[in-house]
Tab-separated table of C-alpha atoms and ligand atoms in Angstrom:
chain	number	residue	atom	x	y	z
Z	14	MET	CA	-19.170	30.059	-1.992
Z	15	ILE	CA	-18.173	26.392	-2.216
Z	16	GLN	CA	-20.644	24.052	-0.532
Z	17	PRO	CA	-19.325	21.359	1.833
Z	18	PHE	CA	-19.477	17.749	0.630
Z	19	SER	CA	-22.716	16.117	1.750
Z	20	LYS	CA	-20.822	12.997	2.891
Z	21	PRO	CA	-17.391	12.885	4.540
Z	22	ILE	CA	-14.379	12.534	2.258
Z	23	TYR	CA	-11.621	10.601	4.008
Z	24	VAL	CA	-7.934	10.278	3.244
Z	25	THR	CA	-8.579	6.771	1.986
Z	26	ARG	CA	-11.243	4.114	1.567
Z	27	PRO	CA	-10.516	0.424	1.188
Z	28	ILE	CA	-11.018	-1.587	-1.975
Z	29	LEU	CA	-14.260	-3.460	-1.363
Z	30	PRO	CA	-14.425	-6.381	-3.786
Z	31	ASP	CA	-17.797	-7.685	-4.895
Z	32	LEU	CA	-19.064	-9.517	-1.811
Z	33	LYS	CA	-19.919	-12.552	-3.976
Z	34	SER	CA	-16.240	-13.097	-4.803
Z	35	VAL	CA	-15.341	-13.031	-1.090
Z	36	VAL	CA	-18.194	-15.409	-0.281
Z	37	THR	CA	-17.068	-17.822	-2.996
Z	38	HIS	CA	-13.711	-18.125	-1.239
Z	39	LEU	CA	-15.330	-18.218	2.209
Z	40	ARG	CA	-17.564	-21.122	1.162
Z	41	ASP	CA	-14.431	-23.240	0.549
Z	42	VAL	CA	-13.203	-22.287	4.021
Z	43	TRP	CA	-16.523	-23.267	5.576
Z	44	ASP	CA	-16.453	-26.584	3.701
Z	45	SER	CA	-12.916	-27.331	4.842
Z	46	GLN	CA	-13.501	-26.163	8.435
Z	47	LEU	CA	-9.915	-24.908	8.361
Z	48	LEU	CA	-10.015	-21.348	9.670
Z	49	THR	CA	-6.324	-20.666	10.219
Z	50	ASN	CA	-2.812	-22.181	10.598
Z	51	ASN	CA	-1.462	-22.081	7.053
Z	52	GLY	CA	-4.675	-23.257	5.361
Z	53	PRO	CA	-5.268	-23.586	1.600
Z	54	LYS	CA	-6.385	-19.952	1.110
Z	55	HIS	CA	-3.319	-18.705	2.975
Z	56	GLN	CA	-1.091	-20.843	0.770
Z	57	LEU	CA	-2.824	-19.656	-2.389
Z	58	LEU	CA	-2.590	-15.977	-1.443
Z	59	GLU	CA	1.043	-16.319	-0.410
Z	60	ALA	CA	1.948	-17.854	-3.780
Z	61	LYS	CA	-0.060	-15.259	-5.720
Z	62	LEU	CA	1.497	-12.334	-3.835
Z	63	ARG	CA	4.987	-13.735	-4.218
Z	64	ASP	CA	4.477	-13.617	-7.980
Z	65	TYR	CA	2.609	-10.314	-7.932
Z	66	LEU	CA	5.399	-8.603	-5.991
Z	67	SER	CA	8.116	-10.510	-7.908
Z	68	VAL	CA	10.015	-11.582	-4.810
Z	69	PRO	CA	11.878	-14.865	-4.363
Z	70	ALA	CA	10.029	-15.785	-1.154
Z	71	LEU	CA	7.219	-14.358	0.953
Z	72	SER	CA	5.656	-15.042	4.326
Z	73	LEU	CA	2.205	-13.710	5.244
Z	74	PHE	CA	1.419	-12.118	8.632
Z	75	ASN	CA	-1.642	-11.055	10.596
Z	76	ASN	CA	-0.486	-7.433	10.338
Z	77	GLY	CA	2.503	-5.398	9.203
Z	78	THR	CA	3.646	-4.655	12.744
Z	79	SER	CA	4.048	-8.310	13.715
Z	80	ALA	CA	5.894	-8.821	10.424
Z	81	LEU	CA	8.344	-6.068	11.409
Z	82	LEU	CA	8.753	-7.524	14.914
Z	83	VAL	CA	9.590	-10.894	13.443
Z	84	ALA	CA	11.914	-9.412	10.803
Z	85	LEU	CA	14.116	-7.840	13.473
Z	86	ARG	CA	14.012	-11.017	15.527
Z	87	ALA	CA	14.891	-13.249	12.578
Z	88	LEU	CA	18.036	-11.238	11.859
Z	89	GLU	CA	19.227	-11.789	15.462
Z	90	LEU	CA	20.108	-8.135	15.957
Z	91	SER	CA	21.574	-6.514	19.041
Z	92	GLY	CA	22.345	-2.970	20.219
Z	93	GLU	CA	21.241	-0.092	17.991
Z	94	VAL	CA	19.130	0.102	14.863
Z	95	ILE	CA	19.209	3.265	12.786
Z	96	THR	CA	15.783	4.349	11.589
Z	97	THR	CA	13.699	7.329	10.538
Z	98	PRO	CA	11.625	9.497	12.870
Z	99	PHE	CA	9.260	10.277	9.967
Z	100	THR	CA	7.148	7.142	10.004
Z	101	PHE	CA	4.201	5.448	11.667
Z	102	ALA	CA	4.689	4.456	15.317
Z	103	ALA	CA	5.021	0.764	14.372
Z	104	THR	CA	8.467	1.244	12.820
Z	105	ALA	CA	10.203	2.599	15.926
Z	106	HIS	CA	8.108	0.482	18.302
Z	107	SER	CA	9.133	-2.742	16.580
Z	108	ILE	CA	12.770	-1.891	17.357
Z	109	ALA	CA	11.997	-1.107	21.016
Z	110	TRP	CA	9.859	-4.264	21.400
Z	111	ASN	CA	12.869	-6.311	20.345
Z	112	GLY	CA	14.883	-4.813	23.207
Z	113	LEU	CA	16.930	-2.749	20.738
Z	114	GLU	CA	17.563	0.986	20.724
Z	115	PRO	CA	16.102	3.044	17.895
Z	116	VAL	CA	18.584	5.649	16.677
Z	117	PHE	CA	16.938	8.369	14.635
Z	118	ALA	CA	18.621	9.730	11.525
Z	119	ASP	CA	17.353	12.738	9.584
Z	120	ILE	CA	15.435	12.553	6.314
Z	121	LYS	CA	15.869	14.068	2.862
Z	122	ASN	CA	14.001	17.257	2.104
Z	123	ASP	CA	12.844	16.146	-1.342
Z	124	ASP	CA	11.327	12.702	-0.758
Z	125	PHE	CA	11.217	12.390	3.078
Z	126	THR	CA	13.141	9.092	3.135
Z	127	LEU	CA	16.237	8.455	5.290
Z	128	ASP	CA	19.215	10.565	4.327
Z	129	PRO	CA	22.159	8.178	3.786
Z	130	ARG	CA	24.620	10.880	4.941
Z	131	SER	CA	22.759	11.177	8.201
Z	132	ILE	CA	22.792	7.377	8.666
Z	133	GLU	CA	26.539	7.117	8.272
Z	134	LYS	CA	27.237	9.712	10.980
Z	135	LEU	CA	25.268	7.693	13.538
Z	136	ILE	CA	26.976	4.337	13.090
Z	137	THR	CA	28.720	3.112	16.248
Z	138	LYS	CA	30.144	-0.211	17.406
Z	139	LYS	CA	26.683	-1.099	18.669
Z	140	THR	CA	24.887	-0.554	15.344
Z	141	THR	CA	23.650	-3.782	13.781
Z	142	ALA	CA	20.993	-2.714	11.281
Z	143	ILE	CA	19.205	-0.005	9.334
Z	144	LEU	CA	15.405	-0.007	9.311
Z	145	ALA	CA	14.436	2.352	6.495
Z	146	VAL	CA	10.957	3.295	5.282
Z	147	HIS	CA	9.792	3.783	1.708
Z	148	VAL	CA	7.772	6.828	2.781
Z	149	PHE	CA	4.379	7.280	1.088
Z	150	GLY	CA	5.473	4.642	-1.422
Z	151	HIS	CA	8.517	6.650	-2.484
Z	152	PRO	CA	11.582	4.374	-2.379
Z	153	CYS	CA	14.607	5.123	-0.229
Z	154	ASP	CA	17.989	5.633	-1.823
Z	155	VAL	CA	18.432	1.875	-1.732
Z	156	HIS	CA	21.778	1.854	-3.519
Z	157	ALA	CA	23.398	4.278	-1.072
Z	158	ILE	CA	21.879	2.447	1.912
Z	159	ASP	CA	23.042	-0.938	0.628
Z	160	GLU	CA	26.533	0.445	0.120
Z	161	ILE	CA	26.691	1.760	3.693
Z	162	ALA	CA	25.341	-1.554	4.996
Z	163	ARG	CA	27.949	-3.529	3.098
Z	164	HIS	CA	30.756	-1.260	4.235
Z	165	TYR	CA	29.820	-1.453	7.941
Z	166	ASN	CA	28.461	-4.997	7.840
Z	167	LEU	CA	24.899	-4.021	8.804
Z	168	ARG	CA	21.600	-5.708	8.001
Z	169	VAL	CA	18.931	-3.757	6.101
Z	170	ILE	CA	15.203	-4.046	6.666
Z	171	TYR	CA	12.856	-2.008	4.518
Z	172	ASP	CA	9.449	-0.961	5.804
Z	173	ALA	CA	7.445	-0.989	2.581
Z	174	ALA	CA	4.071	-0.601	4.325
Z	175	HIS	CA	3.164	2.017	1.682
Z	176	ALA	CA	5.062	0.586	-1.232
Z	177	PHE	CA	2.943	-2.211	-2.717
Z	178	GLN	CA	4.140	-2.446	-6.345
Z	179	THR	CA	6.645	0.398	-6.083
Z	180	GLU	CA	9.499	-0.229	-8.529
Z	181	ILE	CA	12.917	1.347	-9.072
Z	182	ASP	CA	14.049	1.219	-12.678
Z	183	GLY	CA	11.818	-1.810	-13.184
Z	184	THR	CA	13.097	-3.653	-10.095
Z	185	PRO	CA	10.298	-4.510	-7.648
Z	186	ILE	CA	10.762	-2.913	-4.239
Z	187	GLY	CA	10.740	-6.209	-2.319
Z	188	GLN	CA	14.029	-7.244	-3.902
Z	189	PHE	CA	16.154	-4.748	-1.959
Z	190	GLY	CA	17.687	-5.200	1.491
Z	191	ASP	CA	17.707	-8.339	3.647
Z	192	LEU	CA	13.988	-8.258	4.412
Z	193	THR	CA	11.064	-6.106	3.274
Z	194	MET	CA	7.821	-5.657	5.171
Z	195	PHE	CA	4.482	-4.938	3.467
Z	196	SER	CA	1.318	-3.884	5.304
Z	197	PHE	CA	-2.068	-5.142	4.135
Z	198	HIS	CA	-4.085	-2.985	6.535
Z	199	ALA	CA	-7.501	-1.785	5.312
Z	200	THR	CA	-6.024	1.647	4.576
Z	201	LYS	CA	-3.492	0.164	2.160
Z	202	LEU	CA	-3.945	-0.128	-1.585
Z	203	PHE	CA	-3.946	-3.917	-1.393
Z	204	HIS	CA	-5.382	-5.216	1.868
Z	205	THR	CA	-6.603	-8.249	3.791
Z	206	ALA	CA	-8.511	-6.024	6.303
Z	207	GLU	CA	-5.525	-6.500	8.630
Z	208	GLY	CA	-2.440	-8.226	7.361
Z	209	GLY	CA	1.127	-7.992	6.220
Z	210	ALA	CA	4.058	-9.875	4.740
Z	211	LEU	CA	7.802	-10.227	4.759
Z	212	ALA	CA	9.685	-10.665	1.512
Z	213	MET	CA	13.049	-12.366	1.592
Z	214	HIS	CA	15.697	-13.798	-0.747
Z	215	GLU	CA	16.319	-17.278	0.637
Z	216	PRO	CA	13.968	-20.216	1.293
Z	217	GLU	CA	15.952	-20.910	4.510
Z	218	MET	CA	15.059	-17.459	5.799
Z	219	LYS	CA	11.403	-18.099	4.960
Z	220	ASN	CA	11.520	-21.357	6.929
Z	221	LYS	CA	12.999	-19.527	9.905
Z	222	ILE	CA	10.438	-16.721	9.712
Z	223	ASP	CA	7.547	-19.177	9.312
Z	224	LEU	CA	8.743	-20.907	12.482
Z	225	ILE	CA	9.054	-17.668	14.464
Z	226	LYS	CA	5.550	-16.551	13.474
Z	227	ASN	CA	4.122	-19.921	14.590
Z	228	PHE	CA	5.436	-20.029	18.198
Z	229	GLY	CA	8.679	-21.742	17.112
Z	230	ILE	CA	6.748	-24.988	16.644
Z	231	LYS	CA	8.646	-27.449	14.449
Z	232	ASN	CA	6.259	-30.335	14.999
Z	233	GLU	CA	4.010	-31.778	17.701
Z	234	ASP	CA	7.019	-32.869	19.716
Z	235	GLU	CA	9.515	-30.053	19.172
Z	236	ILE	CA	9.324	-26.327	19.948
Z	237	LEU	CA	12.597	-24.759	18.888
Z	238	PHE	CA	12.585	-21.257	20.449
Z	239	PRO	CA	10.232	-18.607	21.858
Z	240	GLY	CA	8.194	-17.665	18.802
Z	241	ILE	CA	5.076	-15.554	18.462
Z	242	ASN	CA	1.648	-15.841	16.851
Z	243	GLY	CA	1.901	-13.811	13.634
Z	244	LYS	CA	-0.335	-15.938	11.429
Z	245	LEU	CA	-2.779	-14.565	8.860
Z	246	ASN	CA	-6.072	-16.478	9.050
Z	247	GLU	CA	-8.204	-17.964	6.273
Z	248	VAL	CA	-10.873	-15.234	6.423
Z	249	GLN	CA	-8.210	-12.555	5.930
Z	250	ALA	CA	-6.759	-14.617	3.066
Z	251	CYS	CA	-10.193	-14.759	1.379
Z	252	VAL	CA	-10.495	-10.971	1.575
Z	253	GLY	CA	-6.999	-10.728	0.104
Z	254	LEU	CA	-7.702	-13.111	-2.783
Z	255	ALA	CA	-10.795	-11.143	-3.792
Z	256	THR	CA	-9.099	-7.760	-3.272
Z	257	LEU	CA	-6.049	-8.676	-5.352
Z	258	GLU	CA	-8.274	-9.039	-8.436
Z	259	CYS	CA	-9.338	-5.395	-7.998
Z	260	VAL	CA	-5.860	-3.888	-7.651
Z	261	PRO	CA	-5.121	-3.105	-11.349
Z	262	LYS	CA	-8.404	-1.195	-11.753
Z	263	GLU	CA	-7.874	0.634	-8.451
Z	264	ARG	CA	-4.394	1.690	-9.544
Z	265	GLU	CA	-5.733	2.950	-12.850
Z	266	LYS	CA	-8.373	5.062	-11.096
Z	267	ARG	CA	-5.842	6.432	-8.636
Z	268	ARG	CA	-3.496	7.336	-11.499
Z	269	ARG	CA	-6.256	9.438	-13.093
Z	270	LEU	CA	-7.029	11.158	-9.779
Z	271	TRP	CA	-3.317	11.827	-9.263
Z	272	SER	CA	-3.189	13.612	-12.643
Z	273	ALA	CA	-6.283	15.633	-11.709
Z	274	TYR	CA	-4.574	16.812	-8.500
Z	275	ALA	CA	-1.345	17.584	-10.373
Z	276	LYS	CA	-3.203	19.655	-12.961
Z	277	ALA	CA	-5.319	21.559	-10.431
Z	278	LEU	CA	-2.443	22.355	-8.065
Z	279	LYS	CA	0.278	23.007	-10.640
Z	280	ASN	CA	0.440	26.753	-10.246
Z	281	VAL	CA	-0.754	27.273	-6.693
Z	282	PRO	CA	1.934	29.279	-4.872
Z	283	GLY	CA	3.048	27.638	-1.647
Z	284	VAL	CA	1.758	24.168	-2.539
Z	285	THR	CA	4.159	21.536	-3.798
Z	286	PHE	CA	3.646	17.959	-4.702
Z	287	LEU	CA	5.831	14.952	-3.971
Z	288	GLU	CA	6.837	14.260	-7.577
Z	289	MET	CA	8.018	10.804	-8.647
Z	290	PRO	CA	11.164	10.658	-10.755
Z	291	GLU	CA	10.625	8.934	-14.098
Z	292	LYS	CA	12.491	5.762	-13.149
Z	293	ILE	CA	10.203	5.199	-10.148
Z	294	GLN	CA	6.896	3.362	-10.395
Z	295	ASN	CA	4.777	4.880	-7.658
Z	296	SER	CA	2.634	2.675	-5.430
Z	297	LEU	CA	-0.122	5.351	-5.546
Z	298	GLN	CA	-0.703	4.744	-1.852
Z	299	TYR	CA	-0.778	8.354	-0.600
Z	300	LEU	CA	-0.941	11.685	-2.378
Z	301	VAL	CA	0.964	14.176	-0.253
Z	302	ILE	CA	1.187	17.924	-0.655
Z	303	ARG	CA	3.558	20.262	1.129
Z	304	ILE	CA	2.454	23.682	2.277
Z	305	ASN	CA	4.855	26.567	2.612
Z	306	GLU	CA	3.076	28.843	5.087
Z	307	LYS	CA	4.854	32.011	3.972
Z	308	GLU	CA	3.936	31.543	0.322
Z	309	PHE	CA	0.514	29.987	0.800
Z	310	GLY	CA	-0.639	32.363	3.518
Z	311	ILE	CA	-1.832	29.841	6.112
Z	312	SER	CA	-0.187	26.882	7.824
Z	313	ARG	CA	-0.647	23.174	7.157
Z	314	ASN	CA	-2.482	22.846	10.476
Z	315	GLU	CA	-4.917	25.553	9.504
Z	316	VAL	CA	-5.514	23.943	6.110
Z	317	TYR	CA	-6.148	20.611	7.856
Z	318	SER	CA	-8.687	22.207	10.249
Z	319	ARG	CA	-10.440	24.326	7.630
Z	320	PHE	CA	-10.988	21.269	5.428
Z	321	HIS	CA	-13.184	19.872	8.220
Z	322	ASP	CA	-15.731	22.648	7.527
Z	323	TYR	CA	-16.108	21.121	4.059
Z	324	ASN	CA	-16.398	17.550	5.325
Z	325	VAL	CA	-12.903	16.693	4.045
Z	326	PHE	CA	-10.677	14.697	6.402
Z	327	THR	CA	-7.064	14.862	5.287
Z	328	ARG	CA	-4.291	13.432	7.521
Z	329	LYS	CA	-1.102	14.937	8.945
Z	330	TYR	CA	0.967	11.761	8.499
Z	331	PHE	CA	3.436	11.428	10.267
Z	332	PHE	CA	2.674	13.908	13.003
Z	333	PRO	CA	3.962	13.710	15.696
Z	334	LEU	CA	7.419	12.521	14.725
Z	335	CYS	CA	8.437	9.271	16.450
Z	336	SER	CA	11.471	11.071	17.897
Z	337	ASN	CA	9.087	13.434	19.711
Z	338	PHE	CA	7.030	10.671	21.373
Z	339	ASN	CA	7.415	10.687	25.172
Z	340	CYS	CA	8.961	7.225	25.036
Z	341	TYR	CA	11.786	8.276	22.667
Z	342	ARG	CA	12.281	12.041	23.106
Z	343	GLU	CA	15.078	11.630	25.682
Z	344	LEU	CA	17.237	9.543	23.347
Z	345	PRO	CA	20.364	11.428	22.245
Z	346	SER	CA	19.440	10.939	18.562
Z	347	ALA	CA	15.908	12.296	19.128
Z	348	GLN	CA	16.934	15.859	19.911
Z	349	LYS	CA	15.189	18.318	17.604
Z	350	ASN	CA	18.375	20.116	16.566
Z	351	LYS	CA	19.738	16.810	15.255
Z	352	LEU	CA	16.695	16.200	13.054
Z	353	PRO	CA	16.035	19.596	11.466
Z	354	VAL	CA	14.561	18.364	8.189
Z	355	ALA	CA	12.166	15.859	9.771
Z	356	ASN	CA	10.998	18.455	12.314
Z	357	GLN	CA	10.218	20.897	9.528
Z	358	VAL	CA	8.655	18.473	7.047
Z	359	VAL	CA	6.293	17.003	9.655
Z	360	ASN	CA	4.645	20.414	10.059
Z	361	GLU	CA	4.242	21.048	6.337
Z	362	VAL	CA	2.887	17.877	4.725
Z	363	LEU	CA	-0.695	16.824	4.275
Z	364	SER	CA	-2.036	13.521	2.919
Z	365	MET	CA	-4.926	14.255	0.593
Z	366	PRO	CA	-7.870	11.966	-0.236
Z	367	LEU	CA	-6.859	9.343	-2.803
Z	368	TYR	CA	-8.878	6.212	-3.483
Z	369	GLY	CA	-10.610	4.627	-6.427
Z	370	SER	CA	-14.184	5.449	-5.439
Z	371	LEU	CA	-13.355	9.173	-5.390
Z	372	THR	CA	-14.284	10.998	-8.629
Z	373	GLU	CA	-12.229	13.478	-10.652
Z	374	GLU	CA	-14.949	16.077	-9.986
Z	375	GLN	CA	-14.517	15.569	-6.254
Z	376	VAL	CA	-10.751	15.993	-6.587
Z	377	ILE	CA	-11.227	19.232	-8.531
Z	378	LYS	CA	-13.588	20.487	-5.823
Z	379	ILE	CA	-11.114	19.538	-3.048
Z	380	CYS	CA	-8.421	21.514	-4.888
Z	381	SER	CA	-10.761	24.511	-5.317
Z	382	ILE	CA	-11.478	24.443	-1.585
Z	383	LEU	CA	-7.739	24.417	-0.899
Z	384	VAL	CA	-7.151	27.345	-3.250
Z	385	SER	CA	-10.038	29.267	-1.601
Z	386	PHE	CA	-8.215	29.092	1.762
Z	387	ARG	CA	-5.429	31.090	0.181
Z	388	ALA	CA	-7.756	33.795	-1.054
Z	389	SER	CA	-9.781	34.143	2.133
C	24	T4K	N1	5.010	1.083	8.917
C	24	T4K	C1	4.417	2.127	8.334
C	24	T4K	C2	5.249	3.114	7.600
C	24	T4K	C3	3.014	2.270	8.391
C	24	T4K	O1	2.420	3.337	7.825
C	24	T4K	C4	2.254	1.299	9.068
C	24	T4K	C5	0.832	1.430	9.166
C	24	T4K	C6	2.934	0.204	9.656
C	24	T4K	C7	4.314	0.136	9.576
C	24	T4K	C8	2.208	-0.876	10.407
C	24	T4K	O2	1.417	-1.685	9.559
C	24	T4K	P1	0.087	-2.394	10.180
C	24	T4K	O3	0.511	-3.129	11.419
C	24	T4K	O4	-0.955	-1.341	10.419
C	24	T4K	O5	-0.295	-3.382	9.084
C	24	T4K	C9	-3.552	3.960	9.596
C	24	T4K	C10	-3.385	2.457	9.676
C	24	T4K	O6	-4.024	1.900	10.811
C	24	T4K	C11	-1.971	1.997	9.637
C	24	T4K	O7	-2.016	0.682	9.116
C	24	T4K	C12	-1.118	2.837	8.715
C	24	T4K	N2	0.266	2.474	8.752
C	24	T4K	C13	-1.260	4.304	9.064
C	24	T4K	C14	-0.428	5.192	8.179
C	24	T4K	O8	-2.610	4.657	8.889
C	24	T4K	P2	-4.792	5.647	11.110
C	24	T4K	O9	-4.765	5.875	12.564
C	24	T4K	O10	-4.591	6.776	10.198
C	24	T4K	O11	-6.125	4.867	10.660
C	24	T4K	P3	-7.614	5.382	10.610
C	24	T4K	O12	-8.456	4.336	11.226
C	24	T4K	O13	-7.726	6.761	11.151
C	24	T4K	O14	-7.934	5.397	9.045
C	24	T4K	C15	-7.691	6.506	8.189
C	24	T4K	C16	-8.928	6.709	7.321
C	24	T4K	O15	-9.125	5.581	6.496
C	24	T4K	C17	-10.212	6.876	8.094
C	24	T4K	O16	-10.416	8.222	8.360
C	24	T4K	C18	-11.275	6.294	7.186
C	24	T4K	C19	-10.526	5.304	6.337
C	24	T4K	N3	-10.784	3.915	6.722
C	24	T4K	C20	-10.050	3.318	7.720
C	24	T4K	C21	-10.284	2.015	8.079
C	24	T4K	C22	-9.477	1.357	9.159
C	24	T4K	C23	-11.784	3.227	6.088
C	24	T4K	O17	-12.455	3.783	5.207
C	24	T4K	N4	-12.020	1.921	6.435
C	24	T4K	C24	-11.318	1.284	7.397
C	24	T4K	O18	-11.544	0.085	7.665
C	24	T4K	O19	-3.708	4.528	10.863
């Protein structure tokens, strides 16, 4: 009989840098009395992250959602934007909040990212962009998507909320598409408690985006257009500066835990693992398993519930599918028969605990609990 964990095990826990390193940065902020509006800590973090993510230009935001809102706005889109239903609410909502129509395309069965063939079928005269998601840190088929975009003259925005440091064949993920959004929410590998960023190719685009996220204010006398407040503040920047130092160690720990999961679940019938092809550097953001009810014996939902008895809180990301939300379900593209893969995958995947303060022993125990569900 396996005993439950004495303390809850969550799907993730944030990096918590040594408080002293945060306070060191905060002391400078207190001395300067500059708490927000592109202060010195913001500027320092922006420069450091631009280098860290190897992107030509970067603009920080108060969260990933406002970064996405501004990305769509900056590209001056109209009409329809093709996106995935298998994502967090923020992706589809950012399209709707811009007065655009989300058009849902189906996903691939192997890595859960947008299926380029499905995208192409949905392009109409009204389509102006593709908003694709690097799901669980696994990159989209960026080459196929870029080719479609070029052919139909569409803009491409990548939602890389989960893809901090993902690389394809050595190319950092932020270099693809017109704009790439990163989330720095507390649940993300690198975080600023709440925060986000847009990566772009041109300094002119950064200038435009920096204006949009600061109300459209050019100077004290000129406001150019209706902007928004998307600014990251100095306290968030201090958390980010201290957290960034911890990222390499966190990644190393997560890599070891990933191997422990892979070893323990290798031969469990009905459980598969989202494998990364060799040319992909994984962000190590989420470790996702897929449960085949017929082979495993019980459903994903049952596994999720039974884990609670052991004090283990996995997550059913991304259930429910965006296309099944009340606000989108009537859209022609949201019909279940048009999105067969997404509607199946969303009932089979489970995000397992993965974070640096978890131990290999705990991972082995989590896997034993999972295996015991099969036997019982
Ligand atoms: N695009 C995609 C593809 C996204 O996944 C997201 C966000 C976005 C866009 C938007 O980016 P942001 O605007 O958020 O920057 C979480 C996050 O709130 C959300 O950021 C994230 N995706 C989504 C996938 O997950 P919940 O509802 O699962 O969060 P919550 O509070 O249940 O946290 C999960 C677990 O993490 C908790 O059980 C315990 C642990 N936790 C959480 C927080 C907040 C901590 O240990 N400490 C914490 O401070 O949404």
